[in-house]
Coordinates of C-alpha atoms and ligand atoms in Angstrom, one line a residue:
M1 CA -59.6 -108.0 33.5
T2 CA -63.1 -109.6 32.8
K3 CA -63.6 -112.5 35.7
Q4 CA -63.7 -115.8 34.2
I5 CA -67.2 -117.5 34.9
A6 CA -67.2 -121.4 35.3
P7 CA -70.2 -123.3 33.6
L8 CA -73.2 -122.8 35.1
T9 CA -73.6 -126.3 36.4
E10 CA -69.6 -125.9 38.2
R11 CA -69.7 -122.8 39.8
Q12 CA -69.5 -123.7 43.1
A13 CA -72.7 -122.0 44.7
W14 CA -75.2 -123.8 42.3
N15 CA -73.7 -127.2 43.3
A16 CA -74.4 -125.3 47.0
L17 CA -77.4 -124.9 46.4
A18 CA -78.3 -128.2 44.4
A19 CA -77.5 -130.2 47.8
H20 CA -79.2 -128.0 50.2
H21 CA -82.2 -128.6 48.3
Q22 CA -81.7 -132.2 49.4
N23 CA -82.0 -130.8 52.5
V24 CA -85.0 -127.9 52.4
R25 CA -87.5 -129.7 49.7
E26 CA -89.4 -131.3 52.3
L27 CA -89.3 -127.5 54.9
H28 CA -92.6 -126.6 54.6
L29 CA -93.6 -123.0 55.6
R30 CA -95.7 -123.9 58.4
K31 CA -92.1 -124.7 60.5
L32 CA -91.1 -122.5 58.6
F33 CA -92.6 -118.6 59.8
A34 CA -94.0 -121.5 63.4
D35 CA -89.9 -121.2 64.4
D36 CA -89.3 -117.9 63.6
P37 CA -91.8 -115.6 64.7
K38 CA -90.5 -112.0 62.8
R39 CA -90.1 -113.6 59.0
G40 CA -92.9 -112.2 57.5
E41 CA -91.5 -109.0 58.8
R42 CA -87.6 -109.2 58.0
M43 CA -87.6 -111.2 54.9
T44 CA -89.5 -108.0 53.8
A45 CA -87.1 -105.7 50.8
E46 CA -88.4 -102.4 50.3
A47 CA -87.2 -100.2 47.8
V48 CA -88.3 -96.8 45.7
G49 CA -92.3 -97.3 47.6
L50 CA -92.6 -100.6 46.1
Y51 CA -92.8 -103.3 49.6
L52 CA -92.1 -106.8 48.8
D53 CA -92.7 -109.5 51.1
Y54 CA -91.0 -113.1 50.4
S55 CA -91.3 -114.2 53.0
K56 CA -94.0 -117.7 51.7
N57 CA -91.6 -118.5 49.6
R58 CA -89.7 -121.7 50.2
I59 CA -86.0 -120.1 51.6
T60 CA -84.0 -120.2 54.2
D61 CA -81.3 -117.7 55.3
E62 CA -78.7 -120.6 54.3
T63 CA -81.2 -120.4 50.5
L64 CA -80.9 -116.6 50.2
K65 CA -77.6 -116.8 50.8
L66 CA -76.7 -119.5 48.7
L67 CA -78.5 -118.0 45.7
L68 CA -76.9 -114.8 46.6
Q69 CA -73.4 -116.3 46.6
L70 CA -74.4 -117.8 42.3
A71 CA -75.6 -114.6 41.7
D72 CA -71.6 -112.7 42.4
E73 CA -70.5 -115.9 40.7
S74 CA -71.9 -115.1 38.3
G75 CA -70.9 -112.4 37.8
L76 CA -73.4 -110.5 38.1
R77 CA -72.7 -107.1 39.4
E78 CA -70.4 -106.6 36.2
R79 CA -73.1 -107.8 33.8
I80 CA -75.6 -104.9 34.8
D81 CA -72.4 -102.0 35.0
A82 CA -71.7 -103.1 31.2
M83 CA -75.0 -102.7 30.6
F84 CA -75.1 -99.4 31.6
R85 CA -72.2 -98.7 30.4
G86 CA -73.9 -99.5 26.4
E87 CA -71.5 -102.9 26.0
K88 CA -72.8 -105.3 23.5
I89 CA -74.8 -107.4 25.4
N90 CA -76.9 -108.1 22.8
V91 CA -73.7 -110.4 21.6
T92 CA -75.8 -112.3 18.7
E93 CA -76.9 -109.4 16.8
N94 CA -73.6 -107.6 18.2
R95 CA -76.3 -105.0 20.0
A96 CA -76.1 -102.6 23.5
V97 CA -78.7 -103.0 25.5
L98 CA -80.1 -99.3 26.7
H99 CA -82.9 -99.6 27.9
V100 CA -81.9 -97.7 30.3
A101 CA -80.9 -95.0 28.5
L102 CA -84.7 -95.0 27.6
R103 CA -85.2 -92.8 31.2
A104 CA -81.7 -91.5 32.2
P105 CA -82.3 -87.6 33.1
G106 CA -80.8 -84.7 30.2
G107 CA -78.0 -84.7 31.7
A108 CA -76.7 -88.1 32.4
S109 CA -73.8 -89.7 29.4
I110 CA -74.0 -93.0 28.0
V111 CA -72.1 -94.0 25.9
V112 CA -72.9 -96.2 22.8
D113 CA -70.0 -96.2 19.0
G114 CA -68.2 -93.1 20.8
E115 CA -72.0 -91.2 21.0
N116 CA -74.1 -90.2 24.0
V117 CA -76.5 -91.4 23.4
V118 CA -78.8 -89.4 25.7
P119 CA -79.6 -85.9 23.7
Q120 CA -80.7 -88.2 21.2
V121 CA -83.2 -89.2 23.7
H122 CA -83.8 -85.7 25.3
A123 CA -84.9 -84.5 21.3
V124 CA -87.2 -87.5 20.2
L125 CA -89.0 -86.9 23.5
D126 CA -89.3 -83.8 23.5
K127 CA -90.7 -83.8 20.0
M128 CA -93.1 -86.6 20.9
A129 CA -94.3 -83.8 23.6
D130 CA -95.1 -81.0 20.6
F131 CA -96.5 -83.2 18.9
S132 CA -99.2 -85.1 21.9
S133 CA -99.5 -81.5 22.7
R134 CA -101.6 -80.6 19.1
V135 CA -103.0 -83.6 18.7
R136 CA -104.6 -83.5 22.2
S137 CA -104.8 -79.2 21.7
G138 CA -106.6 -80.2 18.5
A139 CA -103.7 -77.7 17.7
W140 CA -103.0 -80.7 15.1
K141 CA -106.0 -81.1 12.8
G142 CA -106.9 -84.2 9.5
H143 CA -107.1 -84.0 6.4
T144 CA -110.3 -82.3 6.6
G145 CA -109.9 -79.0 9.3
K146 CA -111.3 -82.0 12.0
R147 CA -109.7 -82.4 15.3
M148 CA -108.0 -86.0 15.9
R149 CA -111.0 -87.8 18.5
N150 CA -109.3 -91.2 18.1
V151 CA -105.4 -92.5 18.0
I152 CA -104.6 -96.2 16.7
N153 CA -101.8 -97.9 17.3
I154 CA -100.8 -100.4 14.5
G155 CA -97.8 -101.9 15.6
I156 CA -97.7 -106.1 17.1
G157 CA -94.7 -107.4 20.0
G158 CA -93.4 -105.0 21.3
S159 CA -94.3 -102.1 19.5
D160 CA -98.5 -103.2 21.0
L161 CA -98.0 -104.7 24.3
G162 CA -96.0 -102.3 25.9
P163 CA -98.5 -99.4 24.5
V164 CA -102.2 -102.1 25.3
M165 CA -100.6 -102.1 28.9
A166 CA -99.3 -98.9 29.5
Y167 CA -103.1 -97.2 27.6
E168 CA -105.1 -99.8 30.3
A169 CA -102.5 -99.2 33.4
L170 CA -103.0 -95.1 33.1
K171 CA -106.4 -95.0 32.4
H172 CA -107.6 -93.0 34.2
Y173 CA -104.7 -90.6 33.7
S174 CA -105.9 -90.4 30.0
E175 CA -108.1 -88.3 27.9
R176 CA -111.4 -89.3 28.4
A177 CA -112.7 -87.6 25.3
M178 CA -110.6 -89.8 22.6
T179 CA -110.6 -93.2 22.0
F180 CA -107.0 -94.4 22.0
R181 CA -107.8 -98.5 19.6
F182 CA -104.7 -100.6 19.4
V183 CA -105.2 -102.7 16.7
S184 CA -102.1 -105.4 16.5
N185 CA -103.7 -109.6 14.5
V186 CA -103.2 -109.8 10.8
D187 CA -106.3 -111.3 11.1
S188 CA -108.4 -108.8 9.1
T189 CA -111.5 -108.5 12.6
D190 CA -108.2 -107.0 14.9
F191 CA -108.9 -104.1 12.5
A192 CA -112.5 -104.0 11.4
E193 CA -113.2 -104.4 14.8
A194 CA -110.4 -101.3 15.0
V195 CA -112.2 -98.3 12.7
Q196 CA -116.0 -99.7 12.7
D197 CA -117.2 -96.9 14.3
L198 CA -115.5 -94.4 13.4
E199 CA -114.7 -92.0 11.2
P200 CA -111.8 -90.6 9.6
A201 CA -111.6 -87.8 9.5
E202 CA -110.4 -87.9 13.0
T203 CA -108.8 -91.1 13.1
L204 CA -105.0 -90.7 13.2
F205 CA -102.8 -93.6 12.7
I206 CA -99.6 -94.7 14.5
I207 CA -97.9 -97.2 12.3
S208 CA -95.4 -98.3 15.1
S209 CA -92.5 -100.9 13.6
K210 CA -88.9 -101.4 14.5
T211 CA -88.0 -102.6 11.3
F212 CA -91.5 -101.4 9.2
T213 CA -91.0 -104.3 7.7
T214 CA -93.1 -106.8 10.2
L215 CA -95.9 -108.5 8.0
E216 CA -98.4 -108.2 10.4
T217 CA -98.1 -104.4 10.9
M218 CA -97.5 -103.8 7.5
T219 CA -100.6 -105.5 6.0
N220 CA -102.6 -103.4 9.6
A221 CA -100.6 -100.8 7.4
H222 CA -101.4 -100.9 4.1
T223 CA -105.2 -101.7 4.9
A224 CA -105.7 -98.2 7.2
R225 CA -104.3 -96.7 4.6
D226 CA -106.6 -98.1 2.4
W227 CA -109.8 -97.2 4.5
S228 CA -108.3 -93.6 4.9
L229 CA -107.8 -93.0 1.5
A230 CA -111.4 -93.9 0.9
G231 CA -113.3 -91.6 3.9
L232 CA -111.2 -89.0 2.2
G233 CA -111.4 -88.7 -1.2
G234 CA -108.4 -90.5 -1.8
E235 CA -106.2 -87.6 -1.7
E236 CA -103.0 -88.6 -1.1
K237 CA -102.0 -86.0 0.8
S238 CA -104.8 -86.5 3.8
V239 CA -101.6 -89.4 4.9
A240 CA -99.6 -86.6 6.1
R241 CA -101.8 -85.9 8.8
H242 CA -103.8 -88.8 9.5
F243 CA -100.3 -91.3 9.7
V244 CA -97.6 -90.8 11.4
A245 CA -94.9 -93.4 12.4
V246 CA -92.1 -95.1 15.2
S247 CA -89.9 -96.7 13.9
T248 CA -85.4 -96.9 13.4
N249 CA -86.1 -97.5 9.9
A250 CA -86.6 -93.3 7.7
A251 CA -86.0 -95.4 4.1
E252 CA -89.4 -98.2 4.9
V253 CA -91.0 -95.1 6.8
A254 CA -90.3 -92.4 3.7
K255 CA -91.3 -95.7 0.9
F256 CA -95.2 -96.1 2.9
G257 CA -95.5 -92.6 2.3
I258 CA -95.3 -91.4 4.9
D259 CA -93.3 -87.5 5.6
T260 CA -89.9 -88.8 8.0
A261 CA -90.8 -85.2 9.5
N262 CA -93.8 -86.9 11.3
M263 CA -91.2 -89.5 12.1
F264 CA -90.2 -90.6 15.2
G265 CA -87.6 -92.7 16.0
F266 CA -85.4 -95.1 18.3
W267 CA -82.3 -96.8 18.0
D268 CA -81.1 -101.0 17.7
W269 CA -80.2 -100.4 21.1
V270 CA -83.9 -100.8 21.8
G271 CA -85.0 -104.5 22.3
G272 CA -88.7 -104.2 20.9
R273 CA -89.7 -106.3 24.4
Y274 CA -88.1 -102.8 26.1
S275 CA -89.6 -100.3 23.8
M276 CA -92.2 -98.7 25.6
D277 CA -90.6 -96.4 27.4
S278 CA -89.7 -95.3 23.8
A279 CA -91.2 -93.0 21.0
I280 CA -93.4 -96.2 21.4
G281 CA -95.0 -94.8 23.2
L282 CA -96.3 -91.9 21.4
S283 CA -99.1 -93.6 21.8
T284 CA -99.0 -93.5 25.5
M285 CA -97.5 -90.0 25.7
L286 CA -101.1 -89.4 23.7
A287 CA -103.6 -90.8 25.9
I288 CA -102.0 -89.3 29.3
G289 CA -99.8 -86.5 28.3
P290 CA -96.4 -86.0 28.1
D291 CA -95.4 -84.7 32.2
N292 CA -97.2 -87.9 33.2
F293 CA -94.6 -89.5 30.4
R294 CA -92.8 -88.3 32.1
A295 CA -93.7 -88.6 35.4
M296 CA -93.4 -92.8 34.4
L297 CA -89.8 -92.9 33.4
D298 CA -88.9 -91.7 35.8
G299 CA -90.1 -93.9 38.0
F300 CA -88.9 -96.7 35.7
H301 CA -85.0 -94.7 36.3
Q302 CA -85.9 -94.8 39.9
M303 CA -85.7 -98.3 39.4
D304 CA -83.1 -98.3 37.2
E305 CA -80.2 -97.0 39.7
H306 CA -81.8 -99.2 42.9
F307 CA -81.1 -102.2 40.5
R308 CA -77.3 -101.1 39.9
T309 CA -76.5 -99.7 43.1
A310 CA -78.4 -101.6 45.6
P311 CA -76.6 -104.7 47.4
F312 CA -77.8 -107.7 46.2
E313 CA -79.1 -109.1 49.5
R314 CA -81.8 -105.4 49.7
N315 CA -82.1 -105.2 45.6
L316 CA -85.7 -106.3 44.6
P317 CA -85.7 -108.2 40.9
V318 CA -81.4 -109.2 42.3
L319 CA -84.3 -110.6 45.2
M320 CA -87.5 -111.8 42.6
G321 CA -85.2 -113.1 40.4
L322 CA -83.0 -115.8 42.1
L323 CA -86.6 -116.5 43.8
S324 CA -87.8 -117.6 40.5
L325 CA -85.1 -119.3 39.3
W326 CA -84.9 -121.2 42.6
Y327 CA -87.4 -122.8 41.7
N328 CA -87.6 -123.1 39.0
D329 CA -84.4 -124.8 38.5
F330 CA -84.1 -126.3 41.4
F331 CA -88.5 -127.7 42.6
G332 CA -88.2 -128.1 38.3
A333 CA -91.6 -125.6 38.5
Q334 CA -92.5 -124.8 34.6
T335 CA -94.4 -122.0 35.4
V336 CA -94.6 -118.6 37.1
A337 CA -98.5 -116.9 37.7
V338 CA -98.7 -113.1 38.0
L339 CA -102.2 -112.1 40.0
P340 CA -102.0 -108.2 39.6
Y341 CA -104.8 -107.4 42.2
E342 CA -106.1 -103.7 39.6
Q343 CA -108.1 -103.9 37.2
Y344 CA -106.3 -101.5 34.9
L345 CA -103.4 -103.6 35.2
K346 CA -105.6 -107.0 33.2
R347 CA -103.4 -106.6 30.2
F348 CA -99.6 -106.6 32.3
P349 CA -99.3 -110.4 32.6
A350 CA -99.6 -111.0 29.0
Y351 CA -96.7 -107.8 28.5
L352 CA -94.8 -110.1 31.0
Q353 CA -95.2 -112.7 28.3
Q354 CA -93.0 -111.1 25.9
L355 CA -90.8 -109.0 27.6
T356 CA -90.1 -112.8 30.2
M357 CA -90.1 -115.2 27.4
E358 CA -89.2 -114.1 24.5
S359 CA -85.9 -113.0 27.0
N360 CA -85.3 -116.2 28.1
G361 CA -86.5 -118.4 26.2
K362 CA -83.0 -120.0 24.9
H363 CA -81.5 -123.4 24.6
V364 CA -79.1 -122.8 24.2
T365 CA -75.7 -120.2 26.1
L366 CA -73.4 -116.9 24.5
D367 CA -70.6 -119.3 23.8
G368 CA -73.5 -121.7 21.4
N369 CA -73.2 -124.8 24.1
K370 CA -76.7 -126.0 25.1
V371 CA -78.7 -126.0 27.8
T372 CA -78.3 -128.6 30.6
Y373 CA -81.0 -126.6 32.7
D374 CA -84.2 -124.8 32.5
T375 CA -84.1 -121.5 32.0
G376 CA -87.4 -119.3 31.2
P377 CA -89.9 -120.6 32.7
I378 CA -93.6 -119.6 31.1
Y379 CA -95.6 -117.1 32.8
W380 CA -99.4 -116.3 32.4
G381 CA -101.7 -114.8 35.0
E382 CA -104.5 -112.7 35.1
P383 CA -106.4 -110.1 37.5
G384 CA -107.3 -110.7 41.2
T385 CA -109.6 -111.6 42.0
N386 CA -111.2 -112.8 38.4
G387 CA -108.2 -116.0 38.7
Q388 CA -109.5 -116.8 41.8
H389 CA -113.0 -118.2 40.6
S390 CA -111.3 -119.7 37.2
F391 CA -107.3 -121.5 38.1
Y392 CA -106.3 -120.6 41.5
Q393 CA -107.8 -124.3 42.2
L394 CA -105.0 -125.8 40.3
I395 CA -102.2 -123.4 42.1
H396 CA -103.8 -124.3 45.8
Q397 CA -104.7 -128.4 44.6
G398 CA -103.6 -129.1 41.8
T399 CA -99.8 -131.3 41.5
R400 CA -97.8 -128.4 40.2
L401 CA -96.1 -125.8 41.4
I402 CA -97.1 -122.8 41.1
P403 CA -94.4 -120.0 42.3
C404 CA -97.2 -116.7 42.2
D405 CA -96.3 -112.8 42.4
F406 CA -98.9 -110.8 43.6
I407 CA -99.0 -107.6 43.2
A408 CA -101.5 -104.7 44.8
F409 CA -102.1 -101.4 45.2
N410 CA -102.8 -99.8 49.2
K411 CA -104.5 -96.8 47.9
T412 CA -106.6 -97.3 44.6
L413 CA -107.6 -95.2 42.0
N414 CA -111.3 -95.4 42.1
P415 CA -112.8 -96.0 46.1
L416 CA -116.1 -97.2 46.7
G417 CA -117.6 -98.7 49.8
R418 CA -116.3 -101.6 50.4
H419 CA -114.4 -102.6 47.2
H420 CA -111.0 -102.0 47.9
D421 CA -110.6 -103.3 51.6
I422 CA -112.6 -106.5 50.3
L423 CA -109.7 -106.8 47.4
L424 CA -106.8 -106.8 49.5
A425 CA -108.2 -108.8 51.6
N426 CA -108.5 -111.5 49.6
V427 CA -104.2 -110.8 48.6
F428 CA -103.8 -111.6 51.7
A429 CA -106.0 -114.1 52.1
Q430 CA -104.1 -116.3 48.6
T431 CA -101.2 -115.9 49.3
E432 CA -102.0 -116.8 54.0
A433 CA -104.3 -119.7 52.0
L434 CA -101.6 -120.8 50.0
A435 CA -98.3 -121.3 52.5
F436 CA -99.9 -122.5 55.2
G437 CA -103.5 -124.5 53.3
K438 CA -105.8 -126.6 55.6
T439 CA -104.0 -129.2 57.5
P440 CA -106.1 -133.2 57.9
D441 CA -107.0 -132.0 61.4
Q442 CA -108.0 -129.1 60.6
V443 CA -110.5 -129.8 58.1
K444 CA -111.7 -133.2 60.9
A445 CA -112.2 -131.5 63.5
E446 CA -115.2 -128.1 61.3
G447 CA -117.3 -131.7 61.4
T448 CA -115.7 -132.9 57.7
P449 CA -116.6 -136.6 57.9
D450 CA -113.4 -138.5 56.8
W451 CA -114.6 -139.7 52.9
L452 CA -114.0 -136.2 52.8
V453 CA -111.6 -134.8 54.0
P454 CA -108.9 -135.5 51.5
H455 CA -110.5 -133.2 48.7
R456 CA -110.7 -130.5 51.3
V457 CA -107.5 -130.5 53.0
F458 CA -104.6 -127.7 51.4
E459 CA -101.1 -129.2 51.8
G460 CA -100.0 -125.9 51.6
N461 CA -96.8 -124.5 51.1
R462 CA -97.5 -123.3 48.0
P463 CA -94.7 -120.3 47.4
S464 CA -95.5 -116.8 46.6
N465 CA -94.1 -113.1 46.4
T466 CA -96.0 -110.3 47.4
L467 CA -95.6 -107.0 46.0
L468 CA -97.2 -104.3 47.5
A469 CA -97.6 -100.3 46.4
E470 CA -98.8 -97.2 47.4
R471 CA -101.0 -96.4 44.3
L472 CA -101.2 -97.1 40.5
T473 CA -99.7 -93.8 38.5
P474 CA -97.1 -93.9 36.2
E475 CA -94.3 -93.5 38.5
T476 CA -94.9 -96.2 39.8
L477 CA -96.1 -98.6 36.8
G478 CA -92.6 -97.4 35.2
K479 CA -90.7 -98.6 38.0
L480 CA -92.8 -101.5 37.9
I481 CA -92.4 -102.3 34.3
A482 CA -88.2 -101.7 35.4
L483 CA -88.5 -104.5 37.7
Y484 CA -89.2 -107.3 35.8
E485 CA -87.1 -106.1 33.5
H486 CA -84.5 -106.6 35.5
S487 CA -85.4 -109.4 37.0
V488 CA -85.5 -111.2 34.1
F489 CA -81.4 -110.0 33.1
T490 CA -80.7 -111.5 36.3
Q491 CA -82.2 -114.7 35.4
G492 CA -80.6 -114.8 32.2
V493 CA -76.8 -114.0 33.6
I494 CA -76.7 -116.1 35.5
W495 CA -77.7 -118.6 32.3
N496 CA -76.0 -116.9 30.5
I497 CA -77.8 -116.9 27.7
D498 CA -78.5 -113.9 25.0
S499 CA -81.7 -112.2 27.2
F500 CA -81.8 -110.1 24.1
D501 CA -82.3 -111.4 21.0
Q502 CA -85.4 -113.9 19.9
W503 CA -83.9 -116.1 16.9
G504 CA -86.8 -118.3 18.3
V505 CA -89.6 -116.2 16.2
E506 CA -87.9 -116.2 12.2
L507 CA -88.9 -120.0 11.4
G508 CA -92.1 -119.9 11.5
K509 CA -91.8 -116.3 9.8
V510 CA -90.2 -117.8 6.8
L511 CA -92.2 -120.5 6.0
A512 CA -95.5 -118.7 6.5
Q513 CA -94.2 -115.9 3.9
R514 CA -93.0 -119.0 1.7
I515 CA -97.4 -120.3 2.3
I516 CA -98.9 -117.9 1.6
P517 CA -97.8 -117.6 -2.3
E518 CA -98.7 -121.3 -1.8
L519 CA -102.9 -120.5 -0.6
E520 CA -102.9 -117.5 -3.4
N521 CA -102.3 -118.9 -5.7
K522 CA -104.2 -119.5 -8.8
T523 CA -103.2 -122.6 -10.3
E524 CA -102.4 -125.4 -7.6
P525 CA -98.7 -125.5 -6.7
A526 CA -96.8 -128.1 -6.4
L527 CA -96.1 -128.5 -2.5
A528 CA -92.2 -129.8 -0.9
H529 CA -93.7 -130.0 2.9
D530 CA -94.4 -132.9 5.1
S531 CA -97.3 -134.6 4.2
S532 CA -100.0 -133.0 7.2
T533 CA -98.7 -129.3 5.8
N534 CA -99.2 -129.9 2.4
A535 CA -103.1 -131.8 2.8
L536 CA -103.6 -128.4 5.0
I537 CA -102.8 -126.2 2.6
R538 CA -104.9 -128.2 -0.2
R539 CA -107.4 -128.4 1.8
Y540 CA -108.1 -125.0 3.2
R541 CA -107.9 -124.1 -1.1
M542 CA -110.6 -126.4 -1.8
R543 CA -112.8 -125.2 0.9
K544 CA -111.8 -121.9 0.5
E545 CA -112.6 -121.9 -4.0
A546 CA -115.8 -123.9 -2.1
A547 CA -116.7 -120.6 -0.9
R548 CA -116.2 -118.4 -3.2
Ligands
F6P601 O1 -92.5 -111.6 17.3 C1 -90.6 -110.5 16.7 C2 -90.7 -109.6 16.8 O2 -89.6 -109.2 16.7 C3 -90.4 -108.9 17.9 O3 -89.6 -108.8 19.2 C4 -90.7 -107.2 17.6 O4 -91.0 -106.5 19.7 C5 -92.1 -107.8 16.8 O5 -91.6 -109.0 17.4 C6 -92.8 -106.4 16.6 O6 -91.6 -106.4 15.7 P1 -91.1 -104.8 14.3 O7 -91.2 -103.9 16.3 O8 -90.5 -104.3 14.1 O9 -92.4 -104.5 13.7

């Protein structure tokens, strides 16, 4: 029998947390650390090779106990099991949510609508591996008999951000003799710059779109087709050698002219922002090779198993989800900064933005009632140490509370002199400075004139998590992504929202479709928007005419 879950604000633990917050909100990390010399070793958790130090958070043992109680009262355990069982937990789209099946080992069984989906997943992986090996070895020839040296992924949102991030993250493992580019924006500059130095005879396009109807992707795909055909003597049959598709929509793929034999499928139970380890990762596999891709999947799977089985008090995604929720809902923090101290992870924050905000940027509960608490925070970030010379000032001395996730690795992939020690010293220094700051007395003791003291004071008490892993490998990347996926899930369950739909992107799409002909019509259209939108459209039409 399913457990009855009370609305969030009526749960016992929620109310206990609200009361507890009143008692601890002024508590300083200086005191918490002074009172417990072992805090920095105690408030840590380690699993599947990831070490999480959460001691520099504004929590006590009681906070943690109540947060874990909230997870229990929210039915998190049951919801995790429901997801892994393939239940249709994406209620507004009546879909299962099974990105975990994408990395399930061959012998596993996950049943959706009476069918074990794991063999289908592995069949697609095998097809991807075969194709990737042929392209990488040069066995796959283009229309003029040349091997493919350039791969361009055309996609947007989940069909772009994951592939771009993974390519950048795993560049160290990539085939350097090949060029990989990513076109997402409908702004023509994106396509023009991506191909400007490339040879059509050596260029393979992957059109990645779950629906194969997305305006940006289809516009870019048609432009790519024109560019490719123009460079290959206009011969239609060249399309089959230079275009492959990743999609769930075979009919639209065929309509575009791509041979469905060169289509790599996935399923409606894979959300776009959870799809980088499906066939959407074809560009990743082409770059790093099938073995590395499988190692990445294994990393995902290890984290999945940890999330599914570990007790919540040692469960990394659960702990991170709960801590994020603590600041979001009780301290009123509006954002979370993700700060990877690893140059290869430079696109990780951008990737996380879709994962976290498209998932948990929701205003109603599963049953359609308006939430009475804040849901998903804003995620943002840049790699360290660059951010330190830009926005860290605000994190250290601004008026907002910004919980930070620091991500670092014990070993660099490019050892060069003292660089890595300096890099890691900065990670540890930043978390220390944020937590403990510098008191007026300390500032004065340095001989600072009185008038300058307030400017040089660091209040501290700014919370952070530190995630340490051994080295950035395909496997580690898989673990890291799955960690955030499940942390997002944890929060969504507690907020009782649908973390797997994205109705909020629809209105803008519909309105754009209405406005396109109003910009393109030769004759002046009758405009029925508001006065601002009407005026903007008229102004653009006028300037467009003047530019002719
Ligand atoms: O922006 C909305 C969205 O539907 C995302 O969820 C998705 O990742 C993206 O568009 C791309 O969709 P598709 O893969 O169908 O082109």
